[in-house]
PDB file of C-alpha atoms in Angstrom:
ATOM      1  CA  UNK A   1       0.000   0.000   0.000  1.00 74.00           C
ATOM      2  CA  UNK A   2       1.118   3.525  -0.717  1.00 86.00           C
ATOM      3  CA  UNK A   3       1.221   5.600   2.462  1.00 94.00           C
ATOM      4  CA  UNK A   4       0.772   9.304   1.817  1.00 97.00           C
ATOM      5  CA  UNK A   5       1.494  12.163   4.174  1.00 98.00           C
ATOM      6  CA  UNK A   6       0.598  15.841   3.889  1.00 98.00           C
ATOM      7  CA  UNK A   7       2.471  18.602   5.733  1.00 98.00           C
ATOM      8  CA  UNK A   8       0.875  22.056   5.901  1.00 98.00           C
ATOM      9  CA  UNK A   9       2.909  25.062   6.999  1.00 98.00           C
ATOM     10  CA  UNK A  10       2.321  28.399   8.709  1.00 97.00           C
ATOM     11  CA  UNK A  11       1.269  31.619   6.978  1.00 95.00           C
ATOM     12  CA  UNK A  12      -1.619  33.435   8.659  1.00 94.00           C
ATOM     13  CA  UNK A  13      -5.193  33.802   7.380  1.00 95.00           C
ATOM     14  CA  UNK A  14      -4.080  34.239   3.769  1.00 96.00           C
ATOM     15  CA  UNK A  15      -1.915  31.176   4.255  1.00 97.00           C
ATOM     16  CA  UNK A  16      -4.971  29.097   5.162  1.00 97.00           C
ATOM     17  CA  UNK A  17      -6.682  30.201   1.945  1.00 97.00           C
ATOM     18  CA  UNK A  18      -3.577  29.413  -0.112  1.00 98.00           C
ATOM     19  CA  UNK A  19      -3.252  25.946   1.428  1.00 98.00           C
ATOM     20  CA  UNK A  20      -6.896  25.097   0.765  1.00 98.00           C
ATOM     21  CA  UNK A  21      -6.660  26.371  -2.812  1.00 98.00           C
ATOM     22  CA  UNK A  22      -3.467  24.409  -3.444  1.00 98.00           C
ATOM     23  CA  UNK A  23      -4.982  21.203  -2.049  1.00 98.00           C
ATOM     24  CA  UNK A  24      -8.096  21.835  -4.127  1.00 97.00           C
ATOM     25  CA  UNK A  25      -5.825  21.899  -7.190  1.00 97.00           C
ATOM     26  CA  UNK A  26      -4.139  18.643  -6.186  1.00 96.00           C
ATOM     27  CA  UNK A  27      -7.499  16.893  -5.941  1.00 96.00           C
ATOM     28  CA  UNK A  28      -8.889  18.423  -9.139  1.00 95.00           C
ATOM     29  CA  UNK A  29      -5.893  17.391 -11.225  1.00 93.00           C
ATOM     30  CA  UNK A  30      -5.136  13.966  -9.701  1.00 93.00           C
ATOM     31  CA  UNK A  31      -8.485  12.667  -8.427  1.00 93.00           C
ATOM     32  CA  UNK A  32      -6.863  11.987  -5.050  1.00 95.00           C
ATOM     33  CA  UNK A  33      -8.497  13.528  -1.971  1.00 96.00           C
ATOM     34  CA  UNK A  34      -5.871  15.000   0.421  1.00 97.00           C
ATOM     35  CA  UNK A  35      -8.332  14.366   3.249  1.00 96.00           C
ATOM     36  CA  UNK A  36      -7.685  10.628   2.824  1.00 96.00           C
ATOM     37  CA  UNK A  37      -3.947  10.943   3.520  1.00 97.00           C
ATOM     38  CA  UNK A  38      -2.587   8.522   6.096  1.00 97.00           C
ATOM     39  CA  UNK A  39      -0.904  11.334   8.029  1.00 98.00           C
ATOM     40  CA  UNK A  40      -1.790  15.032   7.988  1.00 98.00           C
ATOM     41  CA  UNK A  41       0.494  17.395   9.909  1.00 98.00           C
ATOM     42  CA  UNK A  42      -0.083  21.104  10.410  1.00 98.00           C
ATOM     43  CA  UNK A  43       1.548  24.102  12.022  1.00 98.00           C
ATOM     44  CA  UNK A  44      -0.289  27.350  12.842  1.00 97.00           C
ATOM     45  CA  UNK A  45      -2.337  28.211   9.716  1.00 97.00           C
ATOM     46  CA  UNK A  46      -1.490  24.709   8.551  1.00 98.00           C
ATOM     47  CA  UNK A  47      -3.114  23.285  11.674  1.00 98.00           C
ATOM     48  CA  UNK A  48      -6.403  24.968  10.750  1.00 98.00           C
ATOM     49  CA  UNK A  49      -6.149  23.723   7.176  1.00 98.00           C
ATOM     50  CA  UNK A  50      -5.246  20.247   8.451  1.00 98.00           C
ATOM     51  CA  UNK A  51      -8.367  19.837  10.597  1.00 98.00           C
ATOM     52  CA  UNK A  52     -10.557  21.327   7.860  1.00 97.00           C
ATOM     53  CA  UNK A  53      -9.182  18.912   5.264  1.00 97.00           C
ATOM     54  CA  UNK A  54      -9.251  15.914   7.610  1.00 96.00           C
ATOM     55  CA  UNK A  55     -12.813  16.783   8.619  1.00 95.00           C
ATOM     56  CA  UNK A  56     -14.029  17.045   5.031  1.00 95.00           C
ATOM     57  CA  UNK A  57     -15.276  20.625   5.508  1.00 95.00           C
ATOM     58  CA  UNK A  58     -16.266  22.442   2.319  1.00 94.00           C
ATOM     59  CA  UNK A  59     -13.985  25.381   1.522  1.00 95.00           C
ATOM     60  CA  UNK A  60     -17.028  27.546   0.835  1.00 95.00           C
ATOM     61  CA  UNK A  61     -17.946  27.357   4.518  1.00 94.00           C
ATOM     62  CA  UNK A  62     -14.673  28.970   5.561  1.00 93.00           C
ATOM     63  CA  UNK A  63     -14.880  31.575   2.808  1.00 95.00           C
ATOM     64  CA  UNK A  64     -18.337  32.577   4.017  1.00 95.00           C
ATOM     65  CA  UNK A  65     -16.971  33.045   7.548  1.00 94.00           C
ATOM     66  CA  UNK A  66     -14.096  35.125   6.180  1.00 92.00           C
ATOM     67  CA  UNK A  67     -16.459  37.401   4.276  1.00 92.00           C
ATOM     68  CA  UNK A  68     -19.451  37.639   6.609  1.00 95.00           C
ATOM     69  CA  UNK A  69     -18.657  38.717  10.162  1.00 94.00           C
ATOM     70  CA  UNK A  70     -22.128  37.781  11.452  1.00 96.00           C
ATOM     71  CA  UNK A  71     -21.641  34.170  10.339  1.00 95.00           C
ATOM     72  CA  UNK A  72     -18.232  33.986  11.985  1.00 93.00           C
ATOM     73  CA  UNK A  73     -19.545  35.635  15.176  1.00 93.00           C
ATOM     74  CA  UNK A  74     -22.274  32.993  15.449  1.00 95.00           C
ATOM     75  CA  UNK A  75     -19.744  30.210  15.005  1.00 93.00           C
ATOM     76  CA  UNK A  76     -17.444  31.782  17.598  1.00 92.00           C
ATOM     77  CA  UNK A  77     -20.252  32.092  20.139  1.00 92.00           C
ATOM     78  CA  UNK A  78     -21.179  28.445  19.681  1.00 91.00           C
ATOM     79  CA  UNK A  79     -17.552  27.287  19.906  1.00 88.00           C
ATOM     80  CA  UNK A  80     -16.846  29.347  23.019  1.00 85.00           C
ATOM     81  CA  UNK A  81     -19.940  27.957  24.740  1.00 84.00           C
ATOM     82  CA  UNK A  82     -18.465  24.472  24.576  1.00 77.00           C
ATOM     83  CA  UNK A  83     -14.806  25.448  25.001  1.00 76.00           C
ATOM     84  CA  UNK A  84     -13.107  22.588  26.880  1.00 71.00           C
ATOM     85  CA  UNK A  85      -9.947  24.359  27.966  1.00 59.00           C
ATOM     86  CA  UNK A  86      -8.809  27.917  28.449  1.00 55.00           C
ATOM     87  CA  UNK A  87      -6.317  30.574  27.563  1.00 56.00           C
ATOM     88  CA  UNK A  88      -3.021  30.705  29.381  1.00 53.00           C
ATOM     89  CA  UNK A  89      -3.402  33.638  31.723  1.00 54.00           C
ATOM     90  CA  UNK A  90      -4.699  37.126  31.120  1.00 57.00           C
ATOM     91  CA  UNK A  91      -3.203  39.769  28.827  1.00 58.00           C
ATOM     92  CA  UNK A  92      -0.883  42.391  30.226  1.00 63.00           C
ATOM     93  CA  UNK A  93       2.151  44.454  29.328  1.00 61.00           C
ATOM     94  CA  UNK A  94       4.648  42.291  31.215  1.00 65.00           C
ATOM     95  CA  UNK A  95       6.626  39.527  29.437  1.00 68.00           C
ATOM     96  CA  UNK A  96       4.578  36.459  28.606  1.00 68.00           C
ATOM     97  CA  UNK A  97       7.342  33.968  29.452  1.00 76.00           C
ATOM     98  CA  UNK A  98      10.502  35.197  31.147  1.00 71.00           C
ATOM     99  CA  UNK A  99      11.793  31.618  31.286  1.00 79.00           C
ATOM    100  CA  UNK A 100      11.614  31.319  27.504  1.00 78.00           C
ATOM    101  CA  UNK A 101      13.161  34.740  26.921  1.00 74.00           C
ATOM    102  CA  UNK A 102      16.073  34.122  29.277  1.00 78.00           C
ATOM    103  CA  UNK A 103      16.720  30.688  27.772  1.00 78.00           C
ATOM    104  CA  UNK A 104      17.214  32.418  24.435  1.00 73.00           C
ATOM    105  CA  UNK A 105      19.744  34.849  25.840  1.00 73.00           C
ATOM    106  CA  UNK A 106      21.956  32.008  27.063  1.00 71.00           C
ATOM    107  CA  UNK A 107      21.423  29.656  24.108  1.00 73.00           C
ATOM    108  CA  UNK A 108      24.334  28.876  21.780  1.00 70.00           C
ATOM    109  CA  UNK A 109      21.947  28.188  18.889  1.00 74.00           C
ATOM    110  CA  UNK A 110      21.471  31.441  16.889  1.00 69.00           C
ATOM    111  CA  UNK A 111      18.009  30.447  15.705  1.00 70.00           C
ATOM    112  CA  UNK A 112      16.925  29.503  19.218  1.00 70.00           C
ATOM    113  CA  UNK A 113      18.213  32.845  20.513  1.00 68.00           C
ATOM    114  CA  UNK A 114      15.978  34.701  18.072  1.00 71.00           C
ATOM    115  CA  UNK A 115      12.795  32.665  18.527  1.00 75.00           C
ATOM    116  CA  UNK A 116      13.126  32.550  22.316  1.00 78.00           C
ATOM    117  CA  UNK A 117      13.040  36.337  22.473  1.00 72.00           C
ATOM    118  CA  UNK A 118       9.293  36.036  21.850  1.00 78.00           C
ATOM    119  CA  UNK A 119       9.081  35.144  25.545  1.00 73.00           C
ATOM    120  CA  UNK A 120       9.663  38.825  26.308  1.00 72.00           C
ATOM    121  CA  UNK A 121       6.533  39.791  24.370  1.00 76.00           C
ATOM    122  CA  UNK A 122       3.371  40.387  26.398  1.00 75.00           C
ATOM    123  CA  UNK A 123       0.628  37.792  26.299  1.00 78.00           C
ATOM    124  CA  UNK A 124      -1.571  38.517  23.314  1.00 77.00           C
ATOM    125  CA  UNK A 125      -4.794  40.477  23.579  1.00 77.00           C
ATOM    126  CA  UNK A 126      -6.749  38.047  21.399  1.00 85.00           C
ATOM    127  CA  UNK A 127      -8.097  34.830  22.908  1.00 85.00           C
ATOM    128  CA  UNK A 128      -8.007  32.658  19.802  1.00 90.00           C
ATOM    129  CA  UNK A 129     -11.780  32.204  19.879  1.00 92.00           C
ATOM    130  CA  UNK A 130     -12.018  33.194  16.213  1.00 92.00           C
ATOM    131  CA  UNK A 131      -9.946  30.094  15.460  1.00 95.00           C
ATOM    132  CA  UNK A 132     -12.401  28.039  17.478  1.00 94.00           C
ATOM    133  CA  UNK A 133     -15.196  29.520  15.371  1.00 94.00           C
ATOM    134  CA  UNK A 134     -13.458  28.857  12.067  1.00 94.00           C
ATOM    135  CA  UNK A 135     -12.800  25.230  12.976  1.00 96.00           C
ATOM    136  CA  UNK A 136     -15.975  24.552  14.968  1.00 94.00           C
ATOM    137  CA  UNK A 137     -17.454  21.925  12.639  1.00 95.00           C
ATOM    138  CA  UNK A 138     -14.090  20.406  11.749  1.00 96.00           C
ATOM    139  CA  UNK A 139     -13.107  19.676  15.350  1.00 95.00           C
ATOM    140  CA  UNK A 140     -16.577  18.648  16.582  1.00 94.00           C
ATOM    141  CA  UNK A 141     -16.000  14.886  15.986  1.00 95.00           C
ATOM    142  CA  UNK A 142     -12.694  15.000  17.894  1.00 96.00           C
ATOM    143  CA  UNK A 143      -9.423  13.433  16.840  1.00 97.00           C
ATOM    144  CA  UNK A 144      -9.889  11.263  13.707  1.00 96.00           C
ATOM    145  CA  UNK A 145      -9.550   7.517  14.174  1.00 93.00           C
ATOM    146  CA  UNK A 146      -8.953   6.627  10.517  1.00 92.00           C
ATOM    147  CA  UNK A 147      -5.780   8.707   9.997  1.00 95.00           C
ATOM    148  CA  UNK A 148      -3.021  10.376  12.003  1.00 97.00           C
ATOM    149  CA  UNK A 149      -3.462  14.078  12.643  1.00 98.00           C
ATOM    150  CA  UNK A 150      -0.395  15.876  14.020  1.00 98.00           C
ATOM    151  CA  UNK A 151      -0.592  19.492  15.204  1.00 98.00           C
ATOM    152  CA  UNK A 152       2.592  21.319  16.196  1.00 98.00           C
ATOM    153  CA  UNK A 153       2.838  23.816  19.047  1.00 98.00           C
ATOM    154  CA  UNK A 154       5.582  24.985  21.423  1.00 95.00           C
ATOM    155  CA  UNK A 155       5.777  24.870  25.193  1.00 93.00           C
ATOM    156  CA  UNK A 156       5.734  28.551  26.192  1.00 92.00           C
ATOM    157  CA  UNK A 157       8.096  27.967  29.095  1.00 87.00           C
ATOM    158  CA  UNK A 158      10.813  25.916  27.402  1.00 89.00           C
ATOM    159  CA  UNK A 159      10.289  26.651  23.701  1.00 90.00           C
ATOM    160  CA  UNK A 160      10.318  22.924  22.976  1.00 91.00           C
ATOM    161  CA  UNK A 161       8.102  21.665  20.197  1.00 96.00           C
ATOM    162  CA  UNK A 162       5.125  19.550  21.194  1.00 98.00           C
ATOM    163  CA  UNK A 163       3.256  17.618  18.505  1.00 98.00           C
ATOM    164  CA  UNK A 164      -0.282  17.011  19.668  1.00 98.00           C
ATOM    165  CA  UNK A 165      -1.601  13.735  18.295  1.00 97.00           C
ATOM    166  CA  UNK A 166       1.839  12.091  18.348  1.00 97.00           C
ATOM    167  CA  UNK A 167       2.811   9.236  20.640  1.00 95.00           C
ATOM    168  CA  UNK A 168       3.833  10.561  24.037  1.00 95.00           C
ATOM    169  CA  UNK A 169       2.318  14.006  23.519  1.00 97.00           C
ATOM    170  CA  UNK A 170       0.117  15.508  26.227  1.00 96.00           C
ATOM    171  CA  UNK A 171      -3.533  14.582  25.700  1.00 97.00           C
ATOM    172  CA  UNK A 172      -5.504  17.588  24.465  1.00 96.00           C
ATOM    173  CA  UNK A 173      -8.969  18.274  23.085  1.00 95.00           C
ATOM    174  CA  UNK A 174      -8.617  18.752  19.325  1.00 97.00           C
ATOM    175  CA  UNK A 175      -9.934  22.318  19.452  1.00 95.00           C
ATOM    176  CA  UNK A 176      -7.349  23.302  22.073  1.00 95.00           C
ATOM    177  CA  UNK A 177      -4.545  21.700  20.045  1.00 97.00           C
ATOM    178  CA  UNK A 178      -5.521  23.712  16.963  1.00 97.00           C
ATOM    179  CA  UNK A 179      -5.700  27.025  18.823  1.00 96.00           C
ATOM    180  CA  UNK A 180      -2.397  26.325  20.601  1.00 97.00           C
ATOM    181  CA  UNK A 181      -0.682  25.666  17.277  1.00 98.00           C
ATOM    182  CA  UNK A 182      -1.895  29.084  16.057  1.00 97.00           C
ATOM    183  CA  UNK A 183      -1.205  31.119  19.215  1.00 94.00           C
ATOM    184  CA  UNK A 184       1.296  33.649  17.847  1.00 92.00           C
ATOM    185  CA  UNK A 185       3.112  35.148  20.875  1.00 90.00           C
ATOM    186  CA  UNK A 186       2.142  38.758  21.448  1.00 87.00           C
ATOM    187  CA  UNK A 187      -0.962  38.408  19.243  1.00 89.00           C
ATOM    188  CA  UNK A 188      -2.961  35.468  20.591  1.00 91.00           C
ATOM    189  CA  UNK A 189      -2.933  34.430  24.210  1.00 91.00           C
ATOM    190  CA  UNK A 190      -1.298  31.074  24.998  1.00 92.00           C
ATOM    191  CA  UNK A 191      -3.513  28.012  25.369  1.00 93.00           C
ATOM    192  CA  UNK A 192      -3.388  25.979  28.557  1.00 93.00           C
ATOM    193  CA  UNK A 193      -3.331  22.214  28.217  1.00 94.00           C
ATOM    194  CA  UNK A 194      -2.672  19.974  31.201  1.00 92.00           C
ATOM    195  CA  UNK A 195      -1.436  22.858  33.346  1.00 93.00           C
ATOM    196  CA  UNK A 196       1.098  24.160  30.786  1.00 93.00           C
ATOM    197  CA  UNK A 197       0.884  27.015  28.286  1.00 93.00           C
ATOM    198  CA  UNK A 198       1.408  26.421  24.576  1.00 95.00           C
ATOM    199  CA  UNK A 199       1.987  28.801  21.673  1.00 94.00           C
ATOM    200  CA  UNK A 200       2.480  28.771  17.912  1.00 95.00           C
ATOM    201  CA  UNK A 201       4.428  25.809  16.542  1.00 96.00           C
ATOM    202  CA  UNK A 202       6.005  28.153  14.012  1.00 94.00           C
ATOM    203  CA  UNK A 203       8.487  29.189  16.712  1.00 92.00           C
ATOM    204  CA  UNK A 204      10.222  25.877  16.065  1.00 92.00           C
ATOM    205  CA  UNK A 205       9.653  25.707  12.317  1.00 94.00           C
ATOM    206  CA  UNK A 206       7.114  27.134   9.890  1.00 95.00           C
ATOM    207  CA  UNK A 207       6.702  23.631   8.434  1.00 97.00           C
ATOM    208  CA  UNK A 208       7.930  20.975  10.913  1.00 97.00           C
ATOM    209  CA  UNK A 209       8.111  18.370   8.159  1.00 97.00           C
ATOM    210  CA  UNK A 210      10.507  16.284  10.248  1.00 96.00           C
ATOM    211  CA  UNK A 211       7.601  15.041  12.391  1.00 97.00           C
ATOM    212  CA  UNK A 212       6.954  12.658   9.470  1.00 97.00           C
ATOM    213  CA  UNK A 213      10.516  11.329   9.320  1.00 95.00           C
ATOM    214  CA  UNK A 214       9.468   8.135  11.113  1.00 94.00           C
ATOM    215  CA  UNK A 215       5.904   7.943   9.778  1.00 94.00           C
ATOM    216  CA  UNK A 216       6.703   5.321   7.145  1.00 94.00           C
ATOM    217  CA  UNK A 217       5.186   7.337   4.305  1.00 96.00           C
ATOM    218  CA  UNK A 218       6.012   6.546   0.690  1.00 96.00           C
ATOM    219  CA  UNK A 219       4.997  10.013  -0.515  1.00 97.00           C
ATOM    220  CA  UNK A 220       4.787  13.298   1.405  1.00 98.00           C
ATOM    221  CA  UNK A 221       3.366  16.536   0.033  1.00 98.00           C
ATOM    222  CA  UNK A 222       4.839  19.595   1.793  1.00 98.00           C
ATOM    223  CA  UNK A 223       2.910  22.839   1.278  1.00 98.00           C
ATOM    224  CA  UNK A 224       4.340  26.028   2.749  1.00 97.00           C
ATOM    225  CA  UNK A 225       2.455  29.302   2.098  1.00 97.00           C
ATOM    226  CA  UNK A 226       5.189  31.520   3.519  1.00 94.00           C
ATOM    227  CA  UNK A 227       8.082  29.905   1.638  1.00 93.00           C
ATOM    228  CA  UNK A 228       8.941  31.349  -1.754  1.00 89.00           C
ATOM    229  CA  UNK A 229      11.963  32.300  -3.811  1.00 84.00           C
ATOM    230  CA  UNK A 230       9.804  34.527  -6.004  1.00 80.00           C
ATOM    231  CA  UNK A 231       9.982  38.334  -5.980  1.00 69.00           C
ATOM    232  CA  UNK A 232       6.382  39.360  -6.527  1.00 62.00           C
ATOM    233  CA  UNK A 233       6.731  43.027  -5.611  1.00 61.00           C
ATOM    234  CA  UNK A 234       9.044  45.678  -4.251  1.00 53.00           C
ATOM    235  CA  UNK A 235       8.192  44.424  -0.752  1.00 56.00           C
ATOM    236  CA  UNK A 236       9.929  41.161  -1.574  1.00 61.00           C
ATOM    237  CA  UNK A 237      13.248  42.987  -1.792  1.00 62.00           C
ATOM    238  CA  UNK A 238      12.874  43.935   1.881  1.00 69.00           C
ATOM    239  CA  UNK A 239      13.145  41.886   5.071  1.00 77.00           C
ATOM    240  CA  UNK A 240       9.711  40.396   4.332  1.00 79.00           C
ATOM    241  CA  UNK A 241      10.986  38.854   1.120  1.00 83.00           C
ATOM    242  CA  UNK A 242      14.180  37.763   2.847  1.00 84.00           C
ATOM    243  CA  UNK A 243      12.090  35.950   5.440  1.00 87.00           C
ATOM    244  CA  UNK A 244      10.165  34.181   2.669  1.00 89.00           C
ATOM    245  CA  UNK A 245      13.381  33.060   1.009  1.00 89.00           C
ATOM    246  CA  UNK A 246      14.783  31.867   4.334  1.00 90.00           C
ATOM    247  CA  UNK A 247      11.603  29.857   4.816  1.00 93.00           C
ATOM    248  CA  UNK A 248      12.070  28.383   1.329  1.00 94.00           C
ATOM    249  CA  UNK A 249      15.575  27.257   2.282  1.00 94.00           C
ATOM    250  CA  UNK A 250      14.209  25.683   5.446  1.00 94.00           C
ATOM    251  CA  UNK A 251      11.535  23.911   3.377  1.00 95.00           C
ATOM    252  CA  UNK A 252      14.257  22.507   1.108  1.00 96.00           C
ATOM    253  CA  UNK A 253      16.321  21.343   4.096  1.00 96.00           C
ATOM    254  CA  UNK A 254      13.393  19.607   5.773  1.00 97.00           C
ATOM    255  CA  UNK A 255      12.396  17.990   2.473  1.00 97.00           C
ATOM    256  CA  UNK A 256      15.955  16.691   2.067  1.00 97.00           C
ATOM    257  CA  UNK A 257      15.812  15.062   5.499  1.00 95.00           C
ATOM    258  CA  UNK A 258      12.546  13.370   4.561  1.00 96.00           C
ATOM    259  CA  UNK A 259      14.009  12.132   1.283  1.00 96.00           C
ATOM    260  CA  UNK A 260      16.927  10.664   3.229  1.00 96.00           C
ATOM    261  CA  UNK A 261      14.447   8.270   4.863  1.00 94.00           C
ATOM    262  CA  UNK A 262      13.474   6.907   1.429  1.00 94.00           C
ATOM    263  CA  UNK A 263      10.332   9.013   1.103  1.00 96.00           C
ATOM    264  CA  UNK A 264       9.363  10.706  -2.145  1.00 96.00           C
ATOM    265  CA  UNK A 265       8.739  14.363  -1.332  1.00 97.00           C
ATOM    266  CA  UNK A 266       6.840  17.014  -3.277  1.00 97.00           C
ATOM    267  CA  UNK A 267       7.289  20.627  -2.156  1.00 97.00           C
ATOM    268  CA  UNK A 268       4.730  23.256  -3.132  1.00 97.00           C
ATOM    269  CA  UNK A 269       5.176  26.968  -2.458  1.00 96.00           C
ATOM    270  CA  UNK A 270       3.465  30.112  -3.807  1.00 95.00           C
ATOM    271  CA  UNK A 271       4.377  31.518  -7.209  1.00 93.00           C
ATOM    272  CA  UNK A 272       4.483  35.255  -7.926  1.00 90.00           C
ATOM    273  CA  UNK A 273       0.770  35.649  -8.776  1.00 92.00           C
ATOM    274  CA  UNK A 274      -0.206  33.871  -5.574  1.00 94.00           C
ATOM    275  CA  UNK A 275       2.094  36.068  -3.482  1.00 91.00           C
ATOM    276  CA  UNK A 276       0.556  39.146  -5.078  1.00 90.00           C
ATOM    277  CA  UNK A 277      -2.936  37.901  -4.183  1.00 94.00           C
ATOM    278  CA  UNK A 278      -1.849  37.224  -0.592  1.00 93.00           C
ATOM    279  CA  UNK A 279      -0.357  40.669  -0.049  1.00 89.00           C
ATOM    280  CA  UNK A 280       1.694  41.674   2.984  1.00 86.00           C
ATOM    281  CA  UNK A 281      -1.002  41.427   5.664  1.00 90.00           C
ATOM    282  CA  UNK A 282      -1.150  37.733   6.469  1.00 92.00           C
ATOM    283  CA  UNK A 283      -4.198  38.271   8.708  1.00 92.00           C
ATOM    284  CA  UNK A 284      -6.347  39.925   6.009  1.00 94.00           C
ATOM    285  CA  UNK A 285      -9.528  37.836   5.837  1.00 94.00           C
ATOM    286  CA  UNK A 286     -10.935  39.901   2.966  1.00 95.00           C
ATOM    287  CA  UNK A 287      -8.412  38.367   0.572  1.00 96.00           C
ATOM    288  CA  UNK A 288      -9.376  34.764   1.314  1.00 97.00           C
ATOM    289  CA  UNK A 289     -11.499  34.027  -1.754  1.00 97.00           C
ATOM    290  CA  UNK A 290      -9.074  35.702  -4.150  1.00 97.00           C
ATOM    291  CA  UNK A 291      -6.111  33.871  -2.603  1.00 98.00           C
ATOM    292  CA  UNK A 292      -7.851  30.486  -2.718  1.00 98.00           C
ATOM    293  CA  UNK A 293      -8.900  30.905  -6.351  1.00 98.00           C
ATOM    294  CA  UNK A 294      -5.460  32.142  -7.393  1.00 98.00           C
ATOM    295  CA  UNK A 295      -3.754  29.251  -5.599  1.00 98.00           C
ATOM    296  CA  UNK A 296      -6.105  26.695  -7.155  1.00 98.00           C
ATOM    297  CA  UNK A 297      -5.348  28.042 -10.628  1.00 98.00           C
ATOM    298  CA  UNK A 298      -1.618  28.542 -10.111  1.00 97.00           C
ATOM    299  CA  UNK A 299      -0.856  25.252  -8.391  1.00 98.00           C
ATOM    300  CA  UNK A 300      -3.155  23.482 -10.820  1.00 97.00           C
ATOM    301  CA  UNK A 301      -1.110  24.814 -13.741  1.00 97.00           C
ATOM    302  CA  UNK A 302       2.130  23.366 -12.373  1.00 96.00           C
ATOM    303  CA  UNK A 303       0.938  20.300 -10.469  1.00 95.00           C
ATOM    304  CA  UNK A 304       1.760  17.959 -13.365  1.00 94.00           C
ATOM    305  CA  UNK A 305       5.420  18.954 -13.238  1.00 96.00           C
ATOM    306  CA  UNK A 306       5.489  18.874  -9.447  1.00 95.00           C
ATOM    307  CA  UNK A 307       4.106  15.325  -9.328  1.00 94.00           C
ATOM    308  CA  UNK A 308       6.192  14.020 -12.214  1.00 92.00           C
ATOM    309  CA  UNK A 309       7.126  10.416 -11.409  1.00 88.00           C
ATOM    310  CA  UNK A 310       4.684  10.111  -8.518  1.00 90.00           C
ATOM    311  CA  UNK A 311       1.313   8.387  -8.597  1.00 83.00           C
ATOM    312  CA  UNK A 312      -1.102   9.182  -5.819  1.00 88.00           C
ATOM    313  CA  UNK A 313      -3.905   6.790  -4.852  1.00 87.00           C
ATOM    314  CA  UNK A 314      -6.894   7.134  -7.155  1.00 69.00           C
ATOM    315  CA  UNK A 315     -10.214   8.422  -5.872  1.00 58.00           C
ATOM    316  CA  UNK A 316     -11.789   5.817  -3.601  1.00 47.00           C
ATOM    317  CA  UNK A 317      -8.794   3.493  -3.832  1.00 43.00           C
ATOM    318  CA  UNK A 318      -5.779   2.714  -1.691  1.00 37.00           C
ATOM    319  CA  UNK A 319      -2.650   0.688  -2.171  1.00 32.00           C
ATOM    320  CA  UNK A 320      -1.668   1.820  -5.672  1.00 29.00           C
ATOM    321  CA  UNK A 321       1.982   1.569  -6.627  1.00 28.00           C
ATOM    322  CA  UNK A 322       4.225   4.551  -7.151  1.00 27.00           C
ATOM    323  CA  UNK A 323       5.153   5.354 -10.703  1.00 30.00           C
ATOM    324  CA  UNK A 324       8.681   4.405 -11.644  1.00 23.00           C
TER     325      UNK A 324
END
């Protein structure tokens, strides 16, 4: 049997739309439903897309919430009423995690020094309830039994990555795991699970593809909305574009590690037209429909080349062989 994994990376609200559009293109041009993957892993925006795809939620439902505040407000109210956990503390102007910040100052790892400085940021003003609203129907059935769902977050005290849904991870309600994975320090408040606070898994990596290194997958699709070598506008010559290119290098490195395990890896990142549709404000809900449509068209146009030499399971079938 061909085991397929899907890894969905971070990238804000526009990143969610890009991921869903890209996966829509994969299904339209191959006949294979990404929601049937054996393993689906997500980080931050990718965590939202992961539960939506695994739950079989229609993209139109999320687009309606993005465009109509009243619809989203109703979903938020319903989700909050049944909220199983809670936010990690109350907002304030003092540092959210001194332990994390100090650990960065003494770390010998340059990347860890930078990411750990987020501990000095105040706890975010936003509770993350809008994420609960967006994913209300997707998380209602709980963790899926028929496939592995892995959601990456970070312990807000130590900075260590925690992959909810993995063996040995702290047990967490699915809705709390999703919100924790998205809890950008300084923007969203941390999420408390089992007495500890968790924040955005993007602090460790915007993709975290290595969580599938031991998953035994034959094929892994890695989609990263923030990674791109393209220069879509003048803004991409600034630090914003440099960050995108750094993320693209990280995507390539993580893909190489996966390939070293014998897995065939397909990496998908935004092209110039998709970056232009996404804009610079990653939290801009008003762009969702345009971003999704542009991603579906753009990824669809190049999916044949991206999947060259790889055969995904046909619709309604499993166990097909890989192409030579």
